[in-house]
Coordinates of C-alpha atoms and ligand atoms in Angstrom, one line a residue:
M171 CA 7.6 1.5 -13.5
A172 CA 7.9 5.3 -13.4
S173 CA 11.1 6.6 -11.8
L174 CA 10.5 9.0 -8.9
G175 CA 13.6 10.9 -9.8
L176 CA 15.2 10.4 -6.5
H177 CA 18.9 9.7 -6.3
R178 CA 19.6 6.1 -5.3
L179 CA 22.8 5.0 -3.7
R180 CA 23.8 1.6 -4.9
A181 CA 25.3 -1.2 -2.9
P182 CA 28.7 -2.3 -4.0
A183 CA 29.5 -5.6 -5.8
L184 CA 29.6 -8.7 -3.8
G185 CA 31.9 -8.7 -0.8
R186 CA 32.6 -5.0 -0.5
C187 CA 31.2 -2.7 2.2
P188 CA 28.2 -0.4 1.4
P189 CA 28.5 3.3 1.5
A190 CA 27.6 4.6 4.9
L191 CA 25.6 7.6 3.7
C192 CA 22.2 7.8 2.2
R193 CA 20.0 10.6 1.0
P194 CA 19.4 13.0 3.9
H195 CA 15.9 14.0 5.0
S196 CA 15.2 17.7 5.5
T197 CA 14.8 17.3 9.3
Q198 CA 18.4 16.2 9.5
A199 CA 19.3 19.9 9.4
S200 CA 18.0 20.3 12.9
G201 CA 20.6 17.7 14.0
R202 CA 18.0 15.1 14.9
R203 CA 16.2 12.7 12.7
R204 CA 12.6 12.1 13.3
G205 CA 10.3 9.0 13.1
A206 CA 11.4 6.3 10.7
Q207 CA 14.3 8.4 9.6
A208 CA 15.9 7.7 12.9
F209 CA 15.6 3.9 12.8
P210 CA 18.9 2.1 12.6
A211 CA 20.1 0.9 9.1
L212 CA 20.1 -2.8 8.4
P213 CA 23.5 -4.4 7.4
G214 CA 22.6 -5.6 3.9
A215 CA 25.9 -6.1 2.2
L216 CA 26.2 -9.3 0.1
L217 CA 29.2 -11.4 1.2
P218 CA 31.2 -14.0 -0.6
I219 CA 29.4 -16.7 1.4
H220 CA 26.2 -15.6 -0.3
T221 CA 27.6 -16.0 -3.8
H222 CA 26.5 -19.5 -4.6
V223 CA 22.9 -19.0 -3.6
Y224 CA 22.7 -15.5 -5.0
E225 CA 23.8 -16.7 -8.4
A226 CA 21.4 -19.7 -8.5
N227 CA 18.6 -17.4 -7.5
S228 CA 19.6 -14.8 -10.2
R229 CA 19.6 -17.5 -12.9
N230 CA 16.1 -18.6 -11.8
S231 CA 14.9 -15.0 -11.6
A232 CA 16.1 -14.3 -15.2
R233 CA 14.0 -17.2 -16.4
C234 CA 11.0 -16.1 -14.5
R235 CA 11.4 -12.5 -15.8
S236 CA 11.4 -13.6 -19.4
R237 CA 8.3 -15.7 -18.8
Y238 CA 6.7 -12.6 -17.1
M239 CA 7.6 -10.4 -20.1
E240 CA 6.3 -12.9 -22.6
L241 CA 3.0 -13.1 -20.8
L242 CA 2.7 -9.4 -20.5
E243 CA 3.2 -9.0 -24.2
K244 CA 0.5 -11.7 -24.8
V245 CA -2.1 -10.1 -22.6
K246 CA -1.6 -6.6 -24.0
L247 CA -2.8 -8.0 -27.4
G248 CA -6.2 -8.9 -25.8
G249 CA -8.2 -11.0 -28.2
G250 CA -5.6 -10.7 -30.9
E251 CA -4.9 -8.6 -34.0
S252 CA -8.1 -9.4 -36.0
A253 CA -10.3 -8.7 -33.0
I254 CA -8.5 -5.4 -32.5
L255 CA -9.1 -4.4 -36.1
R256 CA -12.8 -5.3 -35.7
H257 CA -13.0 -3.3 -32.5
T258 CA -11.3 -0.2 -33.7
Q259 CA -12.1 -0.1 -37.4
R260 CA -15.5 -1.7 -37.9
N261 CA -16.9 -0.9 -34.4
K262 CA -15.1 2.5 -34.2
K263 CA -14.3 2.0 -30.5
L264 CA -11.2 2.8 -28.4
L265 CA -9.2 0.0 -27.1
V266 CA -9.5 -0.6 -23.3
R267 CA -6.1 0.7 -22.4
E268 CA -6.7 3.9 -24.5
R269 CA -10.0 4.4 -22.6
L270 CA -8.2 4.2 -19.2
K271 CA -5.6 6.6 -20.4
R272 CA -8.2 9.2 -21.3
L273 CA -10.0 8.7 -18.0
L274 CA -7.1 8.8 -15.6
D275 CA -5.1 11.7 -14.3
D276 CA -1.8 10.1 -15.4
D277 CA -0.2 6.7 -16.1
N278 CA 0.2 5.9 -12.4
F279 CA -2.1 2.9 -12.6
L280 CA -1.8 -0.2 -10.4
E281 CA -3.1 -3.0 -12.7
L282 CA -4.4 -6.0 -10.9
S283 CA -4.0 -9.6 -12.0
P284 CA -3.1 -9.0 -15.7
F285 CA -2.4 -12.8 -16.1
A286 CA -5.8 -13.9 -14.9
G287 CA -7.4 -16.2 -17.3
L288 CA -4.3 -17.7 -19.1
A289 CA -4.2 -21.4 -19.9
L290 CA -7.4 -22.3 -18.1
P291 CA -9.1 -25.6 -18.8
Y292 CA -11.5 -23.7 -21.1
G293 CA -8.7 -22.0 -22.9
D294 CA -6.9 -18.6 -22.8
V295 CA -9.0 -15.6 -21.7
P296 CA -6.4 -12.8 -21.8
S297 CA -6.6 -10.7 -18.6
A298 CA -9.9 -12.5 -18.0
G299 CA -11.5 -10.3 -20.7
C300 CA -11.5 -7.3 -18.4
L301 CA -8.9 -5.0 -17.0
S302 CA -9.0 -4.0 -13.3
G303 CA -6.8 -1.7 -11.4
I304 CA -6.5 1.5 -9.3
G305 CA -5.7 4.9 -10.7
K306 CA -6.4 8.5 -9.9
I307 CA -9.3 10.6 -11.2
C308 CA -9.2 14.2 -10.2
G309 CA -6.7 13.3 -7.5
I310 CA -8.8 10.5 -6.0
W311 CA -7.8 6.9 -6.1
C312 CA -10.5 4.9 -7.9
M313 CA -11.1 1.3 -8.8
L314 CA -11.5 0.8 -12.5
I315 CA -13.2 -2.3 -14.0
A316 CA -13.2 -2.2 -17.8
N317 CA -14.3 -4.9 -20.2
D318 CA -12.0 -5.8 -23.1
A319 CA -14.4 -6.4 -26.0
T320 CA -11.6 -7.8 -28.2
V321 CA -11.8 -10.9 -26.0
K322 CA -14.9 -12.7 -27.2
G323 CA -17.0 -9.5 -27.3
G324 CA -16.2 -8.7 -23.7
T325 CA -18.3 -11.6 -22.6
A326 CA -18.1 -12.8 -19.0
Y327 CA -16.3 -16.1 -18.4
P328 CA -16.2 -17.6 -14.9
I329 CA -12.7 -16.1 -14.4
S330 CA -14.0 -12.7 -15.5
V331 CA -16.7 -12.8 -12.9
K332 CA -14.1 -13.8 -10.3
K333 CA -11.9 -10.9 -11.3
Q334 CA -14.7 -8.4 -11.1
L335 CA -15.7 -9.6 -7.7
R336 CA -12.2 -9.4 -6.4
A337 CA -11.9 -5.8 -7.8
Q338 CA -15.2 -4.9 -6.0
E339 CA -13.8 -6.5 -2.8
I340 CA -10.7 -4.4 -3.0
A341 CA -12.8 -1.3 -3.6
I342 CA -15.0 -2.1 -0.5
Q343 CA -12.0 -2.9 1.7
N344 CA -10.1 0.2 0.7
R345 CA -13.2 2.4 0.3
L346 CA -12.5 3.2 -3.3
P347 CA -15.0 4.8 -5.7
T348 CA -15.5 2.4 -8.6
V349 CA -15.9 3.2 -12.2
Y350 CA -17.0 0.6 -14.8
L351 CA -16.3 0.9 -18.5
V352 CA -18.9 -1.5 -19.8
D353 CA -18.5 -3.2 -23.2
S354 CA -19.8 -6.7 -22.9
G355 CA -22.0 -9.3 -24.6
G356 CA -23.1 -10.6 -21.2
A357 CA -22.5 -14.2 -20.1
F358 CA -20.2 -16.4 -22.2
L359 CA -23.1 -18.8 -22.9
P360 CA -21.2 -22.1 -23.2
L361 CA -20.1 -21.8 -19.6
Q362 CA -23.3 -20.3 -18.1
A363 CA -23.5 -23.1 -15.5
Q364 CA -20.2 -21.9 -14.0
L365 CA -21.1 -18.2 -13.8
F366 CA -24.8 -17.8 -13.2
P367 CA -26.4 -19.9 -10.4
D368 CA -24.1 -19.7 -7.4
K369 CA -23.5 -17.1 -4.7
E370 CA -20.1 -15.9 -6.0
H371 CA -21.3 -15.9 -9.6
G372 CA -22.5 -13.1 -11.9
G373 CA -25.4 -11.8 -9.8
R374 CA -23.0 -11.0 -7.0
T375 CA -21.5 -8.1 -9.0
F376 CA -24.9 -6.4 -9.1
Y377 CA -25.5 -7.2 -5.4
N378 CA -22.2 -5.6 -4.6
E379 CA -23.0 -2.5 -6.5
A380 CA -26.0 -1.9 -4.2
I381 CA -24.0 -2.7 -1.1
M382 CA -21.2 -0.4 -2.1
S383 CA -23.6 2.4 -2.7
A384 CA -25.1 1.9 0.7
M385 CA -21.7 2.1 2.5
K386 CA -21.7 5.7 3.5
I387 CA -18.5 5.8 5.3
P388 CA -17.3 9.1 6.6
Q389 CA -13.8 10.0 5.5
V390 CA -11.4 11.4 8.0
R391 CA -9.9 14.2 5.8
A392 CA -13.0 14.7 3.7
A393 CA -14.8 18.0 3.7
G394 CA -18.1 16.1 3.7
S395 CA -19.0 12.5 3.6
Y396 CA -17.3 10.0 1.4
Y397 CA -19.3 7.5 -0.5
P398 CA -17.7 4.6 -2.2
I399 CA -19.8 5.3 -5.3
T400 CA -20.1 3.2 -8.4
G401 CA -20.4 4.9 -11.8
A402 CA -20.5 3.4 -15.2
V403 CA -19.6 4.5 -18.8
V404 CA -21.5 2.5 -21.4
C405 CA -19.0 2.5 -24.2
G406 CA -20.1 -0.6 -26.0
S407 CA -22.7 -3.3 -25.8
C408 CA -24.3 -4.1 -22.4
T409 CA -26.3 -7.2 -23.2
A410 CA -28.2 -9.4 -20.7
G411 CA -26.2 -9.5 -17.5
G412 CA -24.0 -6.7 -18.8
A413 CA -27.1 -4.5 -18.7
Y414 CA -27.4 -4.5 -15.0
I415 CA -23.9 -3.0 -14.4
P416 CA -24.9 0.5 -15.7
T417 CA -28.5 0.3 -14.4
M418 CA -27.3 -0.6 -10.8
A419 CA -24.6 2.2 -10.8
E420 CA -25.3 5.5 -9.0
E421 CA -24.6 7.5 -12.2
T422 CA -24.2 6.4 -15.7
I423 CA -23.0 7.9 -19.0
I424 CA -23.8 6.4 -22.4
V425 CA -21.8 7.1 -25.6
D426 CA -23.9 7.8 -28.8
R427 CA -23.8 5.2 -31.6
I428 CA -21.5 3.0 -29.5
G429 CA -23.3 2.3 -26.3
T430 CA -26.3 0.0 -26.2
I431 CA -28.2 -1.6 -23.2
F432 CA -30.7 -4.4 -23.6
L433 CA -31.5 -7.7 -22.1
A434 CA -31.7 -9.4 -25.5
G435 CA -30.1 -8.1 -28.7
P436 CA -31.7 -7.7 -32.1
P437 CA -30.9 -11.4 -33.2
L438 CA -32.8 -12.7 -30.2
V439 CA -35.7 -10.4 -30.8
K440 CA -35.9 -11.5 -34.4
A441 CA -35.8 -15.2 -33.3
A442 CA -38.5 -14.7 -30.7
T443 CA -40.9 -12.3 -32.4
G444 CA -39.8 -12.2 -36.0
E445 CA -39.3 -8.4 -35.8
D446 CA -36.4 -6.6 -37.4
V447 CA -35.1 -3.9 -35.0
S448 CA -31.8 -2.0 -35.0
A449 CA -29.6 -2.1 -31.9
E450 CA -29.9 1.7 -31.8
D451 CA -33.8 1.6 -31.6
L452 CA -33.8 -1.3 -29.2
G453 CA -31.4 0.1 -26.6
G454 CA -29.2 3.0 -28.0
A455 CA -28.0 6.1 -26.3
R456 CA -30.9 8.3 -27.3
L457 CA -33.5 5.8 -26.1
H458 CA -31.9 5.3 -22.7
S459 CA -31.1 9.0 -22.0
R460 CA -34.5 10.4 -23.3
V461 CA -37.1 7.6 -22.9
S462 CA -36.1 4.9 -20.4
G463 CA -34.0 6.9 -18.0
C464 CA -31.6 3.9 -17.6
V465 CA -28.7 6.3 -18.0
D466 CA -28.1 9.9 -16.7
H467 CA -25.8 11.4 -19.2
F468 CA -25.6 11.4 -23.0
A469 CA -22.1 11.7 -24.5
P470 CA -21.8 12.4 -28.2
N471 CA -18.4 10.5 -28.3
E472 CA -16.0 8.5 -26.1
A473 CA -13.8 11.5 -25.3
D474 CA -16.7 13.4 -23.9
A475 CA -17.9 10.4 -21.9
Y476 CA -14.5 10.2 -20.1
D477 CA -14.5 14.0 -19.4
C478 CA -18.0 13.6 -18.0
A479 CA -16.9 10.7 -15.8
R480 CA -14.1 12.9 -14.4
M481 CA -16.6 15.6 -13.6
I482 CA -18.8 13.1 -11.8
I483 CA -15.9 12.1 -9.6
S484 CA -15.2 15.7 -8.8
T485 CA -18.7 15.9 -7.3
L486 CA -17.9 13.4 -4.6
N487 CA -17.2 16.2 -2.2
F488 CA -14.0 14.5 -1.3
E489 CA -10.9 16.4 -0.6
P490 CA -8.0 14.6 -2.2
E491 CA -4.7 14.3 -0.3
P492 CA -2.3 17.1 -0.8
S493 CA -0.3 16.4 -4.0
E494 CA 3.2 17.0 -2.6
H495 CA 5.1 13.8 -2.0
P496 CA 6.7 13.1 1.4
E497 CA 10.5 13.1 1.2
Y498 CA 12.1 9.8 1.9
E499 CA 15.3 8.0 1.4
E500 CA 15.9 5.3 -1.2
P501 CA 17.3 2.0 0.1
V502 CA 21.1 2.0 0.6
Y503 CA 21.2 -1.3 -1.2
D504 CA 20.2 -1.7 -4.8
P505 CA 16.6 -3.2 -5.3
E506 CA 17.9 -4.7 -8.6
E507 CA 19.7 -7.2 -6.4
L508 CA 16.4 -8.5 -5.2
A509 CA 16.5 -10.8 -8.2
G510 CA 19.4 -12.7 -6.6
L511 CA 17.5 -12.8 -3.2
A512 CA 14.3 -14.2 -4.6
P513 CA 14.7 -17.9 -3.6
C514 CA 14.4 -20.5 -6.3
D515 CA 13.5 -22.9 -3.5
Y516 CA 13.5 -23.1 0.2
Q517 CA 17.1 -24.3 0.3
H518 CA 18.1 -21.1 -1.5
S519 CA 16.6 -18.6 1.0
L520 CA 19.1 -16.1 2.4
D521 CA 18.4 -14.0 5.5
V522 CA 15.2 -12.0 4.9
K523 CA 16.9 -8.9 6.2
L524 CA 18.9 -8.8 2.9
I525 CA 15.6 -8.4 1.1
L526 CA 14.3 -5.9 3.6
S527 CA 17.4 -3.8 3.3
R528 CA 16.6 -3.4 -0.5
L529 CA 12.9 -2.6 0.0
L530 CA 12.7 -0.2 2.9
D531 CA 13.4 3.5 3.0
G532 CA 17.0 4.2 3.8
S533 CA 17.3 0.4 4.5
K534 CA 16.1 1.4 8.0
F535 CA 14.4 -0.9 10.3
L536 CA 13.4 -0.7 14.0
E537 CA 13.4 -4.4 14.9
F538 CA 11.0 -5.7 17.5
K539 CA 12.2 -8.6 19.7
A540 CA 15.4 -9.0 17.6
D541 CA 16.8 -11.9 19.6
Y542 CA 13.6 -13.8 20.3
G543 CA 11.9 -16.2 17.8
T544 CA 14.4 -15.2 15.1
T545 CA 12.8 -17.3 12.4
L546 CA 10.3 -14.5 12.1
V547 CA 11.6 -10.9 11.7
T548 CA 9.3 -8.2 12.9
G549 CA 9.7 -4.4 13.2
F550 CA 8.8 -1.0 12.0
A551 CA 10.0 0.7 8.8
S552 CA 8.6 2.9 6.0
V553 CA 8.2 2.5 2.3
E554 CA 8.1 5.7 0.2
G555 CA 7.4 7.6 3.3
N556 CA 4.6 5.4 4.7
L557 CA 5.1 3.8 8.1
L558 CA 4.3 0.1 8.3
G559 CA 4.9 -2.9 10.5
V560 CA 6.9 -5.7 8.8
V561 CA 6.3 -9.4 9.5
A562 CA 8.8 -11.5 7.5
S563 CA 9.4 -15.2 7.4
N564 CA 13.0 -16.1 8.1
G565 CA 12.7 -19.9 8.5
H566 CA 10.1 -22.1 10.1
L567 CA 7.4 -20.4 12.2
T568 CA 8.5 -21.8 15.5
H569 CA 6.6 -21.6 18.8
D570 CA 8.5 -18.4 19.8
A571 CA 8.4 -16.9 16.4
A572 CA 4.6 -17.3 16.3
L573 CA 4.2 -15.8 19.7
K574 CA 6.3 -12.9 18.7
G575 CA 4.3 -12.5 15.5
S576 CA 1.0 -12.4 17.5
H577 CA 2.4 -9.8 19.9
F578 CA 3.7 -7.6 17.1
V579 CA 0.5 -7.8 15.0
Q580 CA -1.5 -6.7 18.0
I581 CA 0.8 -3.7 18.6
C582 CA 0.4 -2.6 14.9
N583 CA -3.4 -3.0 15.2
Q584 CA -3.4 -1.0 18.4
R585 CA -1.4 1.8 16.7
A586 CA -3.3 1.7 13.4
I587 CA -0.1 0.9 11.5
P588 CA -0.6 -1.1 8.2
L589 CA 1.1 -4.5 8.1
L590 CA 3.3 -5.9 5.5
F591 CA 3.8 -9.7 5.4
L592 CA 6.8 -11.1 3.5
Q593 CA 5.9 -14.7 3.2
N594 CA 8.3 -17.6 2.5
T595 CA 6.8 -20.7 4.2
T596 CA 7.3 -24.4 3.6
S597 CA 5.3 -27.5 4.3
Q598 CA 5.2 -28.9 7.9
D599 CA 7.7 -31.4 9.2
H600 CA 7.0 -35.0 8.9
L601 CA 5.5 -37.1 11.8
P602 CA 7.2 -36.5 15.2
P603 CA 9.7 -39.3 16.0
N604 CA 9.0 -39.2 19.7
V605 CA 6.8 -37.9 22.5
S606 CA 8.9 -34.8 23.4
K607 CA 9.0 -33.8 19.7
A608 CA 5.2 -34.3 19.5
E609 CA 4.8 -32.0 22.5
Q610 CA 7.0 -29.4 20.9
L611 CA 5.0 -29.6 17.7
T612 CA 1.7 -29.3 19.6
N613 CA 3.0 -26.2 21.4
R614 CA 4.0 -24.7 18.1
L615 CA 0.6 -25.5 16.7
K616 CA -1.0 -23.6 19.6
A617 CA 1.2 -20.6 19.1
Q618 CA 0.6 -20.6 15.3
A619 CA -3.2 -20.7 16.0
C620 CA -2.7 -17.7 18.3
M621 CA -1.0 -15.8 15.5
M622 CA -3.6 -16.8 13.0
A623 CA -6.3 -15.4 15.3
A624 CA -4.3 -12.2 15.8
V625 CA -3.9 -11.7 12.0
A626 CA -7.5 -12.6 11.3
C627 CA -8.8 -10.0 13.9
A628 CA -6.3 -7.2 13.0
T629 CA -8.4 -4.5 11.4
V630 CA -5.5 -2.5 10.0
P631 CA -4.8 -2.8 6.3
K632 CA -2.6 -5.8 5.4
I633 CA -0.4 -6.4 2.4
T634 CA 1.0 -9.8 1.7
L635 CA 4.0 -10.4 -0.6
V636 CA 4.9 -14.0 -1.3
V637 CA 8.7 -13.8 -1.9
G638 CA 9.3 -17.6 -1.9
G639 CA 7.0 -20.4 -0.8
C640 CA 3.4 -20.3 0.3
H641 CA 2.8 -23.8 1.6
G642 CA 1.1 -25.5 4.5
G643 CA -0.4 -24.0 7.6
E644 CA 2.3 -21.4 8.2
S645 CA 1.0 -19.6 5.2
F646 CA -2.3 -18.8 7.0
A647 CA -0.5 -17.1 9.9
M648 CA 1.5 -15.1 7.3
C649 CA -1.7 -13.6 6.0
G650 CA -2.5 -15.9 3.1
R651 CA -5.4 -15.3 0.7
S652 CA -8.0 -16.6 3.2
Y653 CA -6.9 -14.0 5.8
E654 CA -8.2 -11.2 3.5
P655 CA -5.1 -9.0 3.0
N656 CA -6.0 -5.8 1.2
F657 CA -3.5 -6.8 -1.5
L658 CA -1.6 -10.0 -2.2
F659 CA 1.2 -10.1 -4.7
L660 CA 3.6 -12.8 -5.8
W661 CA 7.2 -12.7 -7.0
P662 CA 7.5 -14.7 -10.2
N663 CA 9.7 -17.3 -8.5
A664 CA 7.0 -17.9 -5.8
R665 CA 5.3 -21.2 -5.4
V666 CA 1.9 -21.7 -4.0
G667 CA 0.5 -25.1 -2.9
L668 CA -0.4 -27.2 0.1
V669 CA 2.9 -29.0 -0.1
D670 CA 6.2 -27.9 -1.4
P671 CA 6.9 -30.3 -4.4
Y672 CA 10.6 -29.4 -4.3
R673 CA 10.9 -31.0 -0.9
L674 CA 9.4 -34.3 -2.0
S675 CA 11.8 -37.0 -3.1
W676 CA 11.3 -40.6 -4.3
S677 CA 13.4 -42.0 -1.5
S678 CA 11.3 -40.3 1.2
Q679 CA 8.1 -41.5 -0.5
K680 CA 9.4 -45.1 -0.7
D681 CA 10.0 -44.9 3.1
E682 CA 6.4 -43.9 3.6
G683 CA 5.2 -46.9 1.7
R684 CA 4.7 -45.6 -1.9
T685 CA 5.5 -48.3 -4.5
D686 CA 4.8 -46.9 -7.9
E687 CA 7.6 -44.6 -8.9
T688 CA 6.1 -43.6 -12.3
E689 CA 2.9 -42.5 -10.6
F690 CA 4.9 -40.5 -8.1
R691 CA 6.9 -38.7 -10.8
T692 CA 3.6 -37.8 -12.6
L693 CA 2.2 -36.5 -9.4
L694 CA 5.3 -34.5 -8.7
S695 CA 5.4 -32.8 -12.1
R696 CA 1.7 -31.9 -11.7
L697 CA 2.4 -30.5 -8.3
K698 CA 5.3 -28.4 -9.6
E699 CA 3.2 -27.0 -12.5
E700 CA 0.3 -26.2 -10.2
S701 CA 2.5 -24.4 -7.7
S702 CA 4.0 -21.9 -10.1
A703 CA 3.2 -18.2 -9.6
F704 CA 1.8 -17.9 -13.1
Y705 CA -0.6 -20.8 -12.5
S706 CA -1.8 -19.1 -9.3
S707 CA -2.2 -15.7 -10.9
A708 CA -4.1 -17.2 -13.9
R709 CA -6.7 -18.4 -11.3
L710 CA -6.8 -15.2 -9.3
W711 CA -5.4 -16.6 -6.1
D712 CA -3.5 -13.3 -5.8
D713 CA -3.7 -9.8 -7.1
G714 CA -0.8 -10.2 -9.5
V715 CA 2.8 -11.2 -10.1
I716 CA 5.2 -8.4 -9.7
L717 CA 8.9 -8.3 -10.4
P718 CA 11.2 -8.1 -7.3
Q719 CA 12.8 -4.8 -8.6
D720 CA 9.4 -3.2 -9.0
T721 CA 8.1 -4.2 -5.5
R722 CA 9.0 -1.0 -3.7
H723 CA 7.0 1.2 -6.0
V724 CA 4.1 -1.3 -6.0
L725 CA 4.1 -1.3 -2.2
G726 CA 4.4 2.5 -2.1
K727 CA 1.4 2.8 -4.3
C728 CA -0.7 0.4 -2.3
L729 CA 0.1 2.2 0.9
K730 CA -1.0 5.5 -0.6
I731 CA -4.2 3.9 -1.8
I732 CA -4.8 2.5 1.6
R733 CA -4.1 5.9 3.2
Q734 CA -7.0 7.4 1.3
Q735 CA -9.5 5.8 3.6
R736 CA -9.7 6.0 7.4
Y737 CA -8.9 2.6 8.8
E738 CA -10.4 2.4 12.2
T739 CA -9.6 0.3 15.2
R740 CA -13.1 0.4 16.5
F741 CA -13.4 -3.4 16.6
Q742 CA -10.4 -3.6 18.9
R743 CA -11.9 -4.6 22.2
S744 CA -9.0 -6.3 23.9
P745 CA -5.6 -5.0 25.1
V746 CA -2.3 -6.1 23.6
L747 CA -1.3 -9.4 25.3
R748 CA 2.4 -10.0 25.9
M749 CA 3.1 -13.4 24.3
Ligands
COA193 N1 -21.4 -16.1 -25.6 C1 -20.4 -16.7 -26.3 N2 -19.7 -16.1 -27.3 C2 -20.1 -14.9 -27.6 C3 -21.2 -14.2 -27.0 C4 -21.9 -14.9 -26.0 N3 -22.8 -14.3 -25.3 N4 -21.3 -13.0 -27.6 C5 -20.3 -12.9 -28.5 N5 -19.6 -14.0 -28.6 C6 -18.4 -14.3 -29.4 C7 -18.8 -14.4 -30.9 O1 -19.2 -15.8 -31.2 C8 -17.4 -14.1 -31.5 O2 -16.6 -15.2 -31.4 P1 -15.4 -15.5 -32.5 O3 -14.5 -14.3 -32.5 O4 -14.8 -16.7 -32.1 O5 -16.1 -15.6 -33.8 C9 -16.9 -13.0 -30.6 O6 -17.6 -13.2 -29.3 C10 -17.1 -11.6 -31.0 O7 -18.5 -11.5 -31.4 P2 -19.0 -10.7 -32.7 O8 -20.4 -10.8 -32.8 O9 -18.2 -11.2 -33.9 O10 -18.4 -9.2 -32.4 P3 -19.2 -7.9 -32.5 O11 -18.3 -6.8 -32.0 O12 -19.8 -7.7 -33.8 O13 -20.5 -8.0 -31.5 C11 -21.6 -8.4 -29.4 C12 -20.2 -8.2 -30.1 C13 -21.3 -8.7 -27.9 C14 -22.4 -7.1 -29.5 C15 -22.4 -9.5 -30.1 O14 -21.6 -10.6 -30.3 C16 -23.6 -9.9 -29.4 O15 -24.6 -9.3 -29.4 N6 -23.5 -11.1 -28.8 C17 -24.7 -11.8 -28.1 C18 -25.0 -11.2 -26.8 C19 -26.1 -12.0 -26.1 O16 -27.1 -12.3 -26.7 N7 -25.8 -12.3 -24.9 C20 -26.7 -13.0 -24.1 C21 -25.9 -13.5 -22.9 S1 -26.9 -14.2 -21.7

């Protein structure tokens, strides 16, 4: 992660007091701090009482980090060394990361779900055979969707389709122009039944292209109107389904001798008609730019194609945000210490304010309802100069905590402040032992339903970060995947599953009538494997695993991306209700 070059004041070692000062903001000179600069600082020092939990979490985080690095190395190799050689030397094409580098303004790229496709029932499909992420072109944040042809010729597996659909969804939600770098042999034929017929299968990507083009949404700071356009660069084969991506795009560039577009390639033509035809004659760059009109720009080589794509983006008539960065304070406490605060299980969760004090600008936090429903922490803060509302799990989502959450979410929605959910939920309690407990649980259920409705109806951008567990019904109120957060990231220690397997024990199961211990242990080990962050990310239940110490920069980037669009509160038809 690129350093912002700002001075960071570090927290002291365990047990000592933090330095009182932090990097001053320029408005301090006037004697009064403004906005989030004036919020009170959180007390975030680590105390001796935290040592045991902190150290256990740190050990677990070190294991998670090495797994994370190992997977990162693996996916960077795409389809492997021989496929890379075939791609670069025989086919004379640039590798997908090199292509992105040439297209983007800089390396400030938010890659999404790099671990998607690993260890699936049908094998390893590194990065789902296609990279997706958000980067700047001519100062404008754009969604990039780029096939990696070193992975089985860039063919679409079911997980590739899912990844592309999620990227389009993010582009729609955040009003991002989208650029496709197409280099694909179409559907991965052996799995066609899992990627062709259904609504959320391959055809949906082409449908979305039309919908995105039709979404003419005026942009608040734009000189004219802002269109979430789609453009495509054909820098390889576009066979069968792959052919519709460039032809459905608003503007398309094709690279000479490298780009081809056809519904069926030369081998199929030969099989069907007996004719020998070259790929170039059947659907090459000259044919499509001069005869068929399937593309709009002819590029003699890849470098020219990416220059051309940049020029197209500059015709959006969109005024990028001013490039100067807002000044902000680094947290008083060291974000590196987040590794020791990332809980290895629910029993190892420390006060969430220790996490917040290492994520937020200046460790400053204007808490809302500090003494009410304390198992949920809510309040205002900023990350890299962007104001946001924080909703953070700090224990069970009790009746009062859920009411407080509903109230706070409505306030942020009313004020158009993006929401950040820090989720660490566990499975529900067991059956109530008596009537009064049952009544209590029912009231809690009603309050949680209320918060779920408030979160579902909030139209402000939402970011969810799973810092610990994502289990049971409480995960919905904390803006789980089905609540459509604009972005959802996991820490590598996070666990995702209906129940928390680390809270299941043989003795409790025996009490509930289970008799076969071996069967239980097999189930438990499956539940543990299926709840890991990497298992989740391989299936695209999130937008990626991020390391705790990188979180601040990832959040800062997401908030800048979100800010590019105007998020409106026009659907807000009811007042804030005091809960
Ligand atoms: N389904 C399944 N596997 C496919 C595939 C497809 N549609 N297209 C390519 N592959 C596999 C190849 O079998 C090969 O696998 P291997 O590495 O295990 O041997 C790998 O992808 C790379 O293909 P290869 O032909 O060796 O690479 P290339 O760079 O010379 O050509 C393509 C790539 C995509 C141009 C070429 O493979 C092709 O034309 N494929 C057929 C496309 C097609 O007819 N699609 C119809 C889909 S409905």
